[in-house]
Amino acid sequence: MRQTVRLGRFAGIPIGVHWSVLVIMLLLVQGLAMVVLPGGSAGYPAAGYWSVAVIVAVVFLAALLAHELAHALVARHYGIRVRAITLWLLGGVAELDGEAPHARGDLLIAVVGPLVSLAGAGVFAAGAAAAHAWGAGSLIVTALSWLAVVNATIGVFNLLPGTPLDGGRVLAAALWWRSGDRAAARRTAGRAGVLLGGLLIGFGLLEVFFIANVGGLWLVLLGWFLRSAARAEATEAGLRTALAGVRTGDVMTTPAVCGYTHQTINNFVIDVACRYPYRIFPVLDLDGRLTGLVSLTRLGRVPVGDRDRRRLGDVQAPIDPGSVLDPGTPLVDAAPALLAGDHRWAPVAVDGRLSGVITAGDVARAVELATLGSTPRRSDHGVIASP
């Protein structure tokens, strides 16, 4: 999930929020200030309710972040790279680049998030009890009690047995531990997630039409998300089975059609771009190191009169180092980001030197060949393009 605002790093992990967090924060603050806090502690001025509501909403967001950080830190313990943590409308996502080496690791990575939420619920509940015993204002007790209930709800809900919830991953890990078949375990957890999502949609619709409670729409939204995500994870599980043992270097196309930083735009268009039916090209320096990329659209923005003197190095777009793949990267780890990317291609390099390129079409071809009982053979004619 793309981050709208980056908040910084924790233990080297990029942390950010999606724009949808603003929506849930506004709704949360309004609900706390106008309903929850006045209902549990009457007699305070409106400014007091709104001030505490803002603080509680921020603490709630921090609790969500702690949940995801727990997943991320345990994953790193097992050698899994964590690309980022992003908070969004329905919670948070820790983007992991790889898999646990065994079922026990998978189980611990999955279960630690809900455990942190449940532990947080215990801390907030103890705080509420202490605040009440020490005679603190009822507003503080109500705020801490709400945080305790919400964190407990998050912890329990996430333990429901269906992907993409943590409970679904716990189920998959347990089945993998028992049977030794990771792919079959994930397929089962995916089917459970689809079923769970359908049940939530059904309950939400019943709540809307028979109880006349529009809050059921949240259950419908959540159920729809769970069904969609469960199906996506089932597809990924199929990819992992089909692409087991295939490396990015087995599929990449090499040598890649590319440009050089010293080339003028007109020379590049005449000598390279006109000869190949591609829209995006990597750019190398004189030492053969990858420095950026150019697209026909980007080149077209340069005024015609400047194209004889402007060079590719002047107009190239930078490349995110995280998008550059290593030839030894398992294709199944590279495939999800590649299939979901804006350009649907990625450069493959070793120590900054371009080895080749890989496209979404290369991944699809590898999957289709796998169904035929074969594996891809690397092409020797360059290609780098987006559909």
mmCIF file of C-alpha atoms in Angstrom:
data_model
loop_
_atom_site.group_PDB
_atom_site.id
_atom_site.type_symbol
_atom_site.label_atom_id
_atom_site.label_comp_id
_atom_site.label_asym_id
_atom_site.label_seq_id
_atom_site.Cartn_x
_atom_site.Cartn_y
_atom_site.Cartn_z
ATOM 1 C CA MET A 1 0.000 0.000 0.000
ATOM 2 C CA ARG A 2 1.391 3.398 -0.991
ATOM 3 C CA GLN A 3 2.129 5.835 1.836
ATOM 4 C CA THR A 4 0.649 9.323 1.535
ATOM 5 C CA VAL A 5 2.666 10.768 4.425
ATOM 6 C CA ARG A 6 5.892 9.314 5.810
ATOM 7 C CA LEU A 7 6.203 9.614 9.564
ATOM 8 C CA GLY A 8 9.807 8.462 9.821
ATOM 9 C CA ARG A 9 11.611 5.233 10.673
ATOM 10 C CA PHE A 10 11.643 2.866 13.611
ATOM 11 C CA ALA A 11 14.534 0.406 13.819
ATOM 12 C CA GLY A 12 15.203 1.232 10.167
ATOM 13 C CA ILE A 13 11.638 0.424 9.064
ATOM 14 C CA PRO A 14 9.882 3.188 7.055
ATOM 15 C CA ILE A 15 6.596 4.137 8.735
ATOM 16 C CA GLY A 16 3.828 6.142 7.100
ATOM 17 C CA VAL A 17 0.108 6.646 6.761
ATOM 18 C CA HIS A 18 -2.340 6.368 3.882
ATOM 19 C CA TRP A 19 -4.652 9.323 3.285
ATOM 20 C CA SER A 20 -7.616 7.217 4.447
ATOM 21 C CA VAL A 21 -6.274 7.454 8.026
ATOM 22 C CA LEU A 22 -7.415 11.094 8.029
ATOM 23 C CA VAL A 23 -10.986 9.920 7.387
ATOM 24 C CA ILE A 24 -11.024 7.416 10.240
ATOM 25 C CA MET A 25 -9.305 9.869 12.605
ATOM 26 C CA LEU A 26 -11.912 12.566 11.938
ATOM 27 C CA LEU A 27 -14.763 10.103 12.463
ATOM 28 C CA LEU A 28 -13.105 8.700 15.565
ATOM 29 C CA VAL A 29 -12.504 12.086 17.171
ATOM 30 C CA GLN A 30 -16.072 13.162 16.406
ATOM 31 C CA GLY A 31 -17.550 9.961 17.840
ATOM 32 C CA LEU A 32 -15.440 10.174 20.978
ATOM 33 C CA ALA A 33 -16.086 13.859 21.605
ATOM 34 C CA MET A 34 -19.832 13.791 20.905
ATOM 35 C CA VAL A 35 -20.939 10.306 22.009
ATOM 36 C CA VAL A 36 -18.474 8.099 23.894
ATOM 37 C CA LEU A 37 -16.858 10.548 26.325
ATOM 38 C CA PRO A 38 -20.030 12.540 27.208
ATOM 39 C CA GLY A 39 -21.930 9.272 27.650
ATOM 40 C CA GLY A 40 -19.405 7.929 30.144
ATOM 41 C CA SER A 41 -18.541 11.157 31.951
ATOM 42 C CA ALA A 42 -21.135 13.918 31.896
ATOM 43 C CA GLY A 43 -20.621 17.490 33.073
ATOM 44 C CA TYR A 44 -17.376 18.440 31.317
ATOM 45 C CA PRO A 45 -17.089 21.382 28.883
ATOM 46 C CA ALA A 46 -17.147 20.625 25.154
ATOM 47 C CA ALA A 47 -13.519 21.748 24.782
ATOM 48 C CA GLY A 48 -12.505 19.104 27.328
ATOM 49 C CA TYR A 49 -14.239 16.331 25.388
ATOM 50 C CA TRP A 50 -12.675 17.392 22.090
ATOM 51 C CA SER A 51 -9.186 17.752 23.575
ATOM 52 C CA VAL A 52 -9.276 14.308 25.195
ATOM 53 C CA ALA A 53 -10.804 12.830 22.033
ATOM 54 C CA VAL A 54 -7.829 14.016 19.965
ATOM 55 C CA ILE A 55 -5.362 12.550 22.474
ATOM 56 C CA VAL A 56 -7.233 9.226 22.619
ATOM 57 C CA ALA A 57 -7.331 9.011 18.808
ATOM 58 C CA VAL A 58 -3.556 9.555 18.615
ATOM 59 C CA VAL A 59 -2.957 6.900 21.307
ATOM 60 C CA PHE A 60 -5.238 4.527 19.398
ATOM 61 C CA LEU A 61 -3.166 5.087 16.247
ATOM 62 C CA ALA A 62 0.004 4.413 18.253
ATOM 63 C CA ALA A 63 -1.521 1.138 19.490
ATOM 64 C CA LEU A 64 -2.210 0.091 15.896
ATOM 65 C CA LEU A 65 1.376 0.925 15.033
ATOM 66 C CA ALA A 66 2.635 -1.177 17.969
ATOM 67 C CA HIS A 67 0.586 -4.118 16.631
ATOM 68 C CA GLU A 68 2.243 -3.866 13.215
ATOM 69 C CA LEU A 69 5.712 -3.216 14.628
ATOM 70 C CA ALA A 70 5.419 -6.450 16.597
ATOM 71 C CA HIS A 71 4.818 -8.357 13.355
ATOM 72 C CA ALA A 72 7.702 -6.550 11.665
ATOM 73 C CA LEU A 73 10.293 -7.040 14.405
ATOM 74 C CA VAL A 74 9.580 -10.759 14.781
ATOM 75 C CA ALA A 75 9.718 -11.113 10.995
ATOM 76 C CA ARG A 76 13.142 -9.459 10.956
ATOM 77 C CA HIS A 77 14.256 -11.893 13.657
ATOM 78 C CA TYR A 78 13.650 -14.643 11.084
ATOM 79 C CA GLY A 79 15.605 -12.831 8.382
ATOM 80 C CA ILE A 80 12.621 -11.354 6.550
ATOM 81 C CA ARG A 81 13.088 -7.858 5.145
ATOM 82 C CA VAL A 82 10.374 -5.362 6.122
ATOM 83 C CA ARG A 83 9.719 -2.894 3.307
ATOM 84 C CA ALA A 84 7.435 -0.557 5.268
ATOM 85 C CA ILE A 85 4.596 -0.230 7.757
ATOM 86 C CA THR A 86 1.555 1.718 6.589
ATOM 87 C CA LEU A 87 -1.495 2.674 8.643
ATOM 88 C CA TRP A 88 -4.753 3.010 6.694
ATOM 89 C CA LEU A 89 -8.548 3.081 6.967
ATOM 90 C CA LEU A 90 -8.972 -0.494 8.243
ATOM 91 C CA GLY A 91 -5.892 -0.767 10.418
ATOM 92 C CA GLY A 92 -2.278 -1.300 9.409
ATOM 93 C CA VAL A 93 -0.094 -3.289 7.038
ATOM 94 C CA ALA A 94 3.445 -4.529 7.598
ATOM 95 C CA GLU A 95 4.885 -5.211 4.141
ATOM 96 C CA LEU A 96 7.163 -8.232 4.428
ATOM 97 C CA ASP A 97 9.643 -9.212 1.729
ATOM 98 C CA GLY A 98 9.976 -12.958 2.126
ATOM 99 C CA GLU A 99 8.754 -15.834 4.243
ATOM 100 C CA ALA A 100 9.567 -17.491 7.533
ATOM 101 C CA PRO A 101 11.848 -20.518 7.176
ATOM 102 C CA HIS A 102 9.480 -22.795 9.099
ATOM 103 C CA ALA A 103 5.932 -23.062 10.425
ATOM 104 C CA ARG A 104 6.928 -22.060 13.952
ATOM 105 C CA GLY A 105 8.316 -18.766 12.655
ATOM 106 C CA ASP A 106 5.177 -18.161 10.603
ATOM 107 C CA LEU A 107 3.062 -18.813 13.681
ATOM 108 C CA LEU A 108 5.037 -16.433 15.906
ATOM 109 C CA ILE A 109 5.041 -13.647 13.315
ATOM 110 C CA ALA A 110 1.272 -13.934 12.981
ATOM 111 C CA VAL A 111 0.290 -14.272 16.628
ATOM 112 C CA VAL A 112 2.512 -11.552 18.103
ATOM 113 C CA GLY A 113 0.397 -8.681 16.733
ATOM 114 C CA PRO A 114 -2.863 -9.718 18.435
ATOM 115 C CA LEU A 115 -0.922 -10.528 21.620
ATOM 116 C CA VAL A 116 0.467 -6.978 21.668
ATOM 117 C CA SER A 117 -3.049 -5.581 21.197
ATOM 118 C CA LEU A 118 -4.390 -7.755 24.013
ATOM 119 C CA ALA A 119 -1.464 -6.747 26.220
ATOM 120 C CA GLY A 120 -2.228 -3.104 25.416
ATOM 121 C CA ALA A 121 -5.845 -3.705 26.405
ATOM 122 C CA GLY A 122 -4.626 -5.039 29.747
ATOM 123 C CA VAL A 123 -2.409 -1.998 30.295
ATOM 124 C CA PHE A 124 -5.226 0.439 29.501
ATOM 125 C CA ALA A 125 -7.665 -1.507 31.704
ATOM 126 C CA ALA A 126 -5.182 -1.420 34.589
ATOM 127 C CA GLY A 127 -4.711 2.296 33.981
ATOM 128 C CA ALA A 128 -8.470 2.871 34.091
ATOM 129 C CA ALA A 129 -8.754 0.901 37.346
ATOM 130 C CA ALA A 130 -5.841 2.807 38.883
ATOM 131 C CA ALA A 131 -7.255 6.167 37.752
ATOM 132 C CA HIS A 132 -10.599 5.303 39.338
ATOM 133 C CA ALA A 133 -8.965 4.144 42.583
ATOM 134 C CA TRP A 134 -6.869 7.296 42.838
ATOM 135 C CA GLY A 135 -9.874 9.543 42.263
ATOM 136 C CA ALA A 136 -8.947 10.789 38.794
ATOM 137 C CA GLY A 137 -11.688 12.438 36.788
ATOM 138 C CA SER A 138 -14.286 10.217 35.154
ATOM 139 C CA LEU A 139 -13.246 11.609 31.766
ATOM 140 C CA ILE A 140 -9.799 9.996 32.094
ATOM 141 C CA VAL A 141 -11.323 6.719 33.297
ATOM 142 C CA THR A 142 -13.745 6.662 30.350
ATOM 143 C CA ALA A 143 -10.950 7.373 27.853
ATOM 144 C CA LEU A 144 -8.710 4.613 29.243
ATOM 145 C CA SER A 145 -11.630 2.175 29.405
ATOM 146 C CA TRP A 146 -12.478 2.862 25.750
ATOM 147 C CA LEU A 147 -8.873 2.226 24.726
ATOM 148 C CA ALA A 148 -8.910 -1.038 26.682
ATOM 149 C CA VAL A 149 -12.115 -2.254 25.008
ATOM 150 C CA VAL A 150 -11.012 -1.247 21.513
ATOM 151 C CA ASN A 151 -7.587 -2.879 21.807
ATOM 152 C CA ALA A 152 -9.172 -6.069 23.158
ATOM 153 C CA THR A 153 -11.609 -6.043 20.237
ATOM 154 C CA ILE A 154 -8.775 -5.593 17.738
ATOM 155 C CA GLY A 155 -6.803 -8.423 19.320
ATOM 156 C CA VAL A 156 -9.728 -10.854 19.374
ATOM 157 C CA PHE A 157 -11.018 -9.917 15.925
ATOM 158 C CA ASN A 158 -7.588 -10.384 14.376
ATOM 159 C CA LEU A 159 -7.462 -13.909 15.774
ATOM 160 C CA LEU A 160 -10.493 -14.996 13.727
ATOM 161 C CA PRO A 161 -9.367 -17.938 11.542
ATOM 162 C CA GLY A 162 -9.264 -16.576 8.018
ATOM 163 C CA THR A 163 -6.700 -14.704 5.929
ATOM 164 C CA PRO A 164 -5.727 -11.928 5.690
ATOM 165 C CA LEU A 165 -6.412 -11.651 9.435
ATOM 166 C CA ASP A 166 -3.629 -12.740 11.772
ATOM 167 C CA GLY A 167 -5.809 -15.641 12.891
ATOM 168 C CA GLY A 168 -5.857 -16.884 9.312
ATOM 169 C CA ARG A 169 -2.068 -16.847 9.257
ATOM 170 C CA VAL A 170 -2.035 -18.675 12.591
ATOM 171 C CA LEU A 171 -4.370 -21.269 11.055
ATOM 172 C CA ALA A 172 -2.150 -21.608 7.985
ATOM 173 C CA ALA A 173 0.967 -21.992 10.140
ATOM 174 C CA ALA A 174 -0.705 -24.640 12.308
ATOM 175 C CA LEU A 175 -1.876 -26.594 9.257
ATOM 176 C CA TRP A 176 1.581 -26.305 7.690
ATOM 177 C CA TRP A 177 3.167 -27.520 10.937
ATOM 178 C CA ARG A 178 0.834 -30.509 10.978
ATOM 179 C CA SER A 179 0.873 -31.489 7.288
ATOM 180 C CA GLY A 180 4.179 -30.112 6.029
ATOM 181 C CA ASP A 181 2.406 -28.617 2.989
ATOM 182 C CA ARG A 182 2.639 -24.821 3.160
ATOM 183 C CA ALA A 183 0.731 -24.182 -0.078
ATOM 184 C CA ALA A 184 -2.222 -26.398 0.910
ATOM 185 C CA ALA A 185 -2.338 -24.753 4.357
ATOM 186 C CA ARG A 186 -2.521 -21.302 2.791
ATOM 187 C CA ARG A 187 -5.233 -22.330 0.385
ATOM 188 C CA THR A 188 -7.316 -23.612 3.302
ATOM 189 C CA ALA A 189 -6.772 -20.388 5.276
ATOM 190 C CA GLY A 190 -7.703 -18.415 2.151
ATOM 191 C CA ARG A 191 -10.989 -20.288 1.757
ATOM 192 C CA ALA A 192 -11.699 -19.642 5.430
ATOM 193 C CA GLY A 193 -11.058 -15.936 4.848
ATOM 194 C CA VAL A 194 -13.493 -15.839 1.915
ATOM 195 C CA LEU A 195 -16.129 -17.544 4.061
ATOM 196 C CA LEU A 196 -15.490 -15.198 6.987
ATOM 197 C CA GLY A 197 -15.781 -12.168 4.731
ATOM 198 C CA GLY A 198 -19.080 -13.442 3.377
ATOM 199 C CA LEU A 199 -20.431 -13.902 6.899
ATOM 200 C CA LEU A 200 -19.469 -10.352 7.852
ATOM 201 C CA ILE A 201 -21.171 -8.985 4.741
ATOM 202 C CA GLY A 202 -24.291 -10.983 5.582
ATOM 203 C CA PHE A 203 -24.390 -9.788 9.199
ATOM 204 C CA GLY A 204 -23.798 -6.221 8.078
ATOM 205 C CA LEU A 205 -26.684 -6.324 5.600
ATOM 206 C CA LEU A 206 -28.981 -7.838 8.238
ATOM 207 C CA GLU A 207 -28.022 -5.037 10.602
ATOM 208 C CA VAL A 208 -28.777 -2.385 7.971
ATOM 209 C CA PHE A 209 -32.089 -3.759 6.654
ATOM 210 C CA PHE A 210 -33.616 -5.425 9.710
ATOM 211 C CA ILE A 211 -32.292 -3.330 12.598
ATOM 212 C CA ALA A 212 -32.010 -0.091 10.593
ATOM 213 C CA ASN A 213 -28.479 0.469 11.899
ATOM 214 C CA VAL A 214 -26.243 2.086 9.275
ATOM 215 C CA GLY A 215 -23.248 0.963 11.339
ATOM 216 C CA GLY A 216 -23.715 -2.369 9.593
ATOM 217 C CA LEU A 217 -22.176 -0.766 6.516
ATOM 218 C CA TRP A 218 -18.798 -0.981 8.289
ATOM 219 C CA LEU A 219 -19.242 -4.739 8.561
ATOM 220 C CA VAL A 220 -20.127 -4.874 4.854
ATOM 221 C CA LEU A 221 -17.008 -2.865 3.975
ATOM 222 C CA LEU A 222 -14.822 -5.004 6.216
ATOM 223 C CA GLY A 223 -16.306 -8.233 4.850
ATOM 224 C CA TRP A 224 -15.768 -7.092 1.264
ATOM 225 C CA PHE A 225 -12.137 -6.255 2.051
ATOM 226 C CA LEU A 226 -11.565 -9.628 3.736
ATOM 227 C CA ARG A 227 -13.033 -11.559 0.796
ATOM 228 C CA SER A 228 -10.955 -9.618 -1.725
ATOM 229 C CA ALA A 229 -7.752 -9.926 0.274
ATOM 230 C CA ALA A 230 -8.339 -13.644 0.960
ATOM 231 C CA ARG A 231 -8.763 -14.313 -2.756
ATOM 232 C CA ALA A 232 -5.595 -12.330 -3.500
ATOM 233 C CA GLU A 233 -3.648 -14.364 -0.952
ATOM 234 C CA ALA A 234 -4.995 -17.598 -2.405
ATOM 235 C CA THR A 235 -3.733 -16.432 -5.799
ATOM 236 C CA GLU A 236 -0.343 -15.645 -4.286
ATOM 237 C CA ALA A 237 -0.241 -19.104 -2.719
ATOM 238 C CA GLY A 238 -0.830 -20.552 -6.176
ATOM 239 C CA LEU A 239 1.995 -18.396 -7.517
ATOM 240 C CA ARG A 240 4.339 -19.706 -4.850
ATOM 241 C CA THR A 241 3.548 -23.262 -5.814
ATOM 242 C CA ALA A 242 3.939 -22.622 -9.527
ATOM 243 C CA LEU A 243 7.135 -20.568 -9.237
ATOM 244 C CA ALA A 244 8.922 -22.584 -6.541
ATOM 245 C CA GLY A 245 12.652 -22.652 -7.300
ATOM 246 C CA VAL A 246 12.491 -20.068 -10.099
ATOM 247 C CA ARG A 247 14.794 -17.065 -9.658
ATOM 248 C CA THR A 248 14.476 -13.589 -11.101
ATOM 249 C CA GLY A 249 17.636 -14.221 -13.127
ATOM 250 C CA ASP A 250 15.984 -17.240 -14.781
ATOM 251 C CA VAL A 251 13.194 -15.078 -16.151
ATOM 252 C CA MET A 252 14.802 -11.697 -16.822
ATOM 253 C CA THR A 253 15.502 -10.534 -20.349
ATOM 254 C CA THR A 254 19.119 -9.696 -21.093
ATOM 255 C CA PRO A 255 20.763 -7.652 -22.456
ATOM 256 C CA ALA A 256 18.250 -4.890 -21.864
ATOM 257 C CA VAL A 257 17.565 -2.141 -24.378
ATOM 258 C CA CYS A 258 18.801 0.994 -22.653
ATOM 259 C CA GLY A 259 20.039 4.538 -23.072
ATOM 260 C CA TYR A 260 23.118 6.333 -21.751
ATOM 261 C CA THR A 261 23.384 9.507 -19.733
ATOM 262 C CA HIS A 262 25.551 11.229 -22.380
ATOM 263 C CA GLN A 263 23.137 10.608 -25.278
ATOM 264 C CA THR A 264 21.110 13.528 -26.538
ATOM 265 C CA ILE A 265 17.372 13.004 -26.647
ATOM 266 C CA ASN A 266 17.216 13.152 -30.442
ATOM 267 C CA ASN A 267 20.058 10.647 -30.840
ATOM 268 C CA PHE A 268 18.414 8.275 -28.370
ATOM 269 C CA VAL A 269 15.051 8.504 -30.123
ATOM 270 C CA ILE A 270 16.584 7.872 -33.572
ATOM 271 C CA ASP A 271 19.085 5.171 -32.566
ATOM 272 C CA VAL A 272 17.087 3.317 -29.885
ATOM 273 C CA ALA A 273 13.496 4.320 -29.200
ATOM 274 C CA CYS A 274 12.405 4.150 -32.851
ATOM 275 C CA ARG A 275 13.767 0.625 -33.226
ATOM 276 C CA TYR A 276 12.025 -1.039 -30.318
ATOM 277 C CA PRO A 277 8.311 -1.074 -29.387
ATOM 278 C CA TYR A 278 8.887 -0.082 -25.781
ATOM 279 C CA ARG A 279 7.886 2.955 -23.754
ATOM 280 C CA ILE A 280 10.296 2.883 -20.807
ATOM 281 C CA PHE A 281 14.072 2.435 -20.874
ATOM 282 C CA PRO A 282 16.767 2.211 -18.191
ATOM 283 C CA VAL A 283 19.592 4.747 -18.342
ATOM 284 C CA LEU A 284 23.243 3.826 -17.666
ATOM 285 C CA ASP A 285 26.348 5.923 -17.143
ATOM 286 C CA LEU A 286 29.609 5.392 -19.034
ATOM 287 C CA ASP A 287 30.679 2.776 -16.460
ATOM 288 C CA GLY A 288 27.527 0.751 -17.109
ATOM 289 C CA ARG A 289 25.868 1.615 -13.815
ATOM 290 C CA LEU A 290 22.131 2.085 -13.571
ATOM 291 C CA THR A 291 21.342 5.762 -12.915
ATOM 292 C CA GLY A 292 17.640 6.174 -13.733
ATOM 293 C CA LEU A 293 14.977 5.651 -16.370
ATOM 294 C CA VAL A 294 13.313 7.586 -19.170
ATOM 295 C CA SER A 295 9.913 7.147 -20.748
ATOM 296 C CA LEU A 296 8.687 8.357 -24.119
ATOM 297 C CA THR A 297 6.131 10.474 -22.278
ATOM 298 C CA ARG A 298 8.855 12.143 -20.217
ATOM 299 C CA LEU A 299 10.983 12.814 -23.304
ATOM 300 C CA GLY A 300 7.964 14.250 -25.097
ATOM 301 C CA ARG A 301 7.699 16.998 -22.472
ATOM 302 C CA VAL A 302 11.076 18.425 -23.515
ATOM 303 C CA PRO A 303 10.617 21.279 -26.041
ATOM 304 C CA VAL A 304 11.501 20.250 -29.600
ATOM 305 C CA GLY A 305 14.218 22.881 -29.888
ATOM 306 C CA ASP A 306 16.004 21.517 -26.807
ATOM 307 C CA ARG A 307 16.145 17.882 -27.822
ATOM 308 C CA ASP A 308 19.400 18.240 -29.760
ATOM 309 C CA ARG A 309 21.305 19.479 -26.728
ATOM 310 C CA ARG A 310 19.486 17.986 -23.709
ATOM 311 C CA ARG A 311 20.912 14.642 -22.629
ATOM 312 C CA LEU A 312 19.208 11.649 -21.049
ATOM 313 C CA GLY A 313 21.120 12.260 -17.830
ATOM 314 C CA ASP A 314 19.444 15.670 -17.593
ATOM 315 C CA VAL A 315 15.881 14.381 -17.877
ATOM 316 C CA GLN A 316 15.985 10.864 -16.424
ATOM 317 C CA ALA A 317 13.749 9.928 -13.503
ATOM 318 C CA PRO A 318 15.439 8.463 -10.419
ATOM 319 C CA ILE A 319 14.948 4.804 -9.580
ATOM 320 C CA ASP A 320 13.874 3.727 -6.120
ATOM 321 C CA PRO A 321 16.674 1.413 -4.909
ATOM 322 C CA GLY A 322 14.018 -0.812 -3.364
ATOM 323 C CA SER A 323 12.581 -1.559 -6.809
ATOM 324 C CA VAL A 324 15.864 -2.910 -8.179
ATOM 325 C CA LEU A 325 15.954 -6.712 -8.044
ATOM 326 C CA ASP A 326 18.845 -9.111 -7.639
ATOM 327 C CA PRO A 327 19.127 -12.030 -10.098
ATOM 328 C CA GLY A 328 19.071 -14.433 -7.143
ATOM 329 C CA THR A 329 15.782 -13.119 -5.743
ATOM 330 C CA PRO A 330 13.104 -15.840 -5.802
ATOM 331 C CA LEU A 331 10.626 -14.872 -8.508
ATOM 332 C CA VAL A 332 7.734 -15.541 -6.160
ATOM 333 C CA ASP A 333 9.011 -12.765 -3.837
ATOM 334 C CA ALA A 334 9.406 -10.292 -6.697
ATOM 335 C CA ALA A 335 6.124 -11.118 -8.441
ATOM 336 C CA PRO A 336 3.539 -9.399 -6.159
ATOM 337 C CA ALA A 337 5.221 -5.963 -6.245
ATOM 338 C CA LEU A 338 5.930 -6.327 -9.964
ATOM 339 C CA LEU A 339 2.347 -7.243 -10.812
ATOM 340 C CA ALA A 340 0.991 -4.388 -8.705
ATOM 341 C CA GLY A 341 3.475 -1.712 -9.812
ATOM 342 C CA ASP A 342 2.677 1.343 -11.853
ATOM 343 C CA HIS A 343 5.048 0.408 -14.689
ATOM 344 C CA ARG A 344 4.855 -3.386 -14.227
ATOM 345 C CA TRP A 345 8.559 -3.847 -14.855
ATOM 346 C CA ALA A 346 11.738 -3.747 -12.797
ATOM 347 C CA PRO A 347 15.475 -3.565 -13.483
ATOM 348 C CA VAL A 348 17.681 -6.435 -12.343
ATOM 349 C CA ALA A 349 21.165 -5.411 -11.243
ATOM 350 C CA VAL A 350 24.220 -6.589 -9.335
ATOM 351 C CA ASP A 351 26.290 -3.939 -7.507
ATOM 352 C CA GLY A 352 24.561 -1.218 -9.493
ATOM 353 C CA ARG A 353 25.322 -2.773 -12.890
ATOM 354 C CA LEU A 354 22.312 -3.682 -15.007
ATOM 355 C CA SER A 355 21.962 -7.416 -15.618
ATOM 356 C CA GLY A 356 18.571 -7.366 -17.331
ATOM 357 C CA VAL A 357 14.954 -6.449 -16.864
ATOM 358 C CA ILE A 358 11.817 -8.308 -15.867
ATOM 359 C CA THR A 359 8.214 -7.481 -16.710
ATOM 360 C CA ALA A 360 4.794 -8.557 -15.490
ATOM 361 C CA GLY A 361 4.492 -10.468 -18.758
ATOM 362 C CA ASP A 362 7.607 -12.474 -17.852
ATOM 363 C CA VAL A 363 5.961 -13.511 -14.584
ATOM 364 C CA ALA A 364 2.746 -14.530 -16.354
ATOM 365 C CA ARG A 365 4.764 -16.535 -18.890
ATOM 366 C CA ALA A 366 6.654 -18.324 -16.102
ATOM 367 C CA VAL A 367 3.366 -19.290 -14.424
ATOM 368 C CA GLU A 368 1.889 -20.583 -17.686
ATOM 369 C CA LEU A 369 5.025 -22.593 -18.431
ATOM 370 C CA ALA A 370 4.873 -24.062 -14.930
ATOM 371 C CA THR A 371 1.369 -25.362 -15.625
ATOM 372 C CA LEU A 372 2.879 -27.119 -18.664
ATOM 373 C CA GLY A 373 5.548 -28.721 -16.510
ATOM 374 C CA SER A 374 8.349 -26.527 -17.839
ATOM 375 C CA THR A 375 10.493 -23.630 -16.652
ATOM 376 C CA PRO A 376 11.392 -20.410 -18.477
ATOM 377 C CA ARG A 377 14.623 -19.937 -20.334
ATOM 378 C CA ARG A 378 16.227 -16.543 -20.346
ATOM 379 C CA SER A 379 15.794 -14.509 -23.509
ATOM 380 C CA ASP A 380 18.791 -13.001 -25.274
ATOM 381 C CA HIS A 381 16.994 -10.055 -26.909
ATOM 382 C CA GLY A 382 16.464 -6.943 -24.830
ATOM 383 C CA VAL A 383 13.138 -5.696 -23.605
ATOM 384 C CA ILE A 384 12.022 -3.225 -21.033
ATOM 385 C CA ALA A 385 8.526 -1.939 -21.233
ATOM 386 C CA SER A 386 5.243 -1.447 -19.501
ATOM 387 C CA PRO A 387 1.987 -2.618 -21.039
#
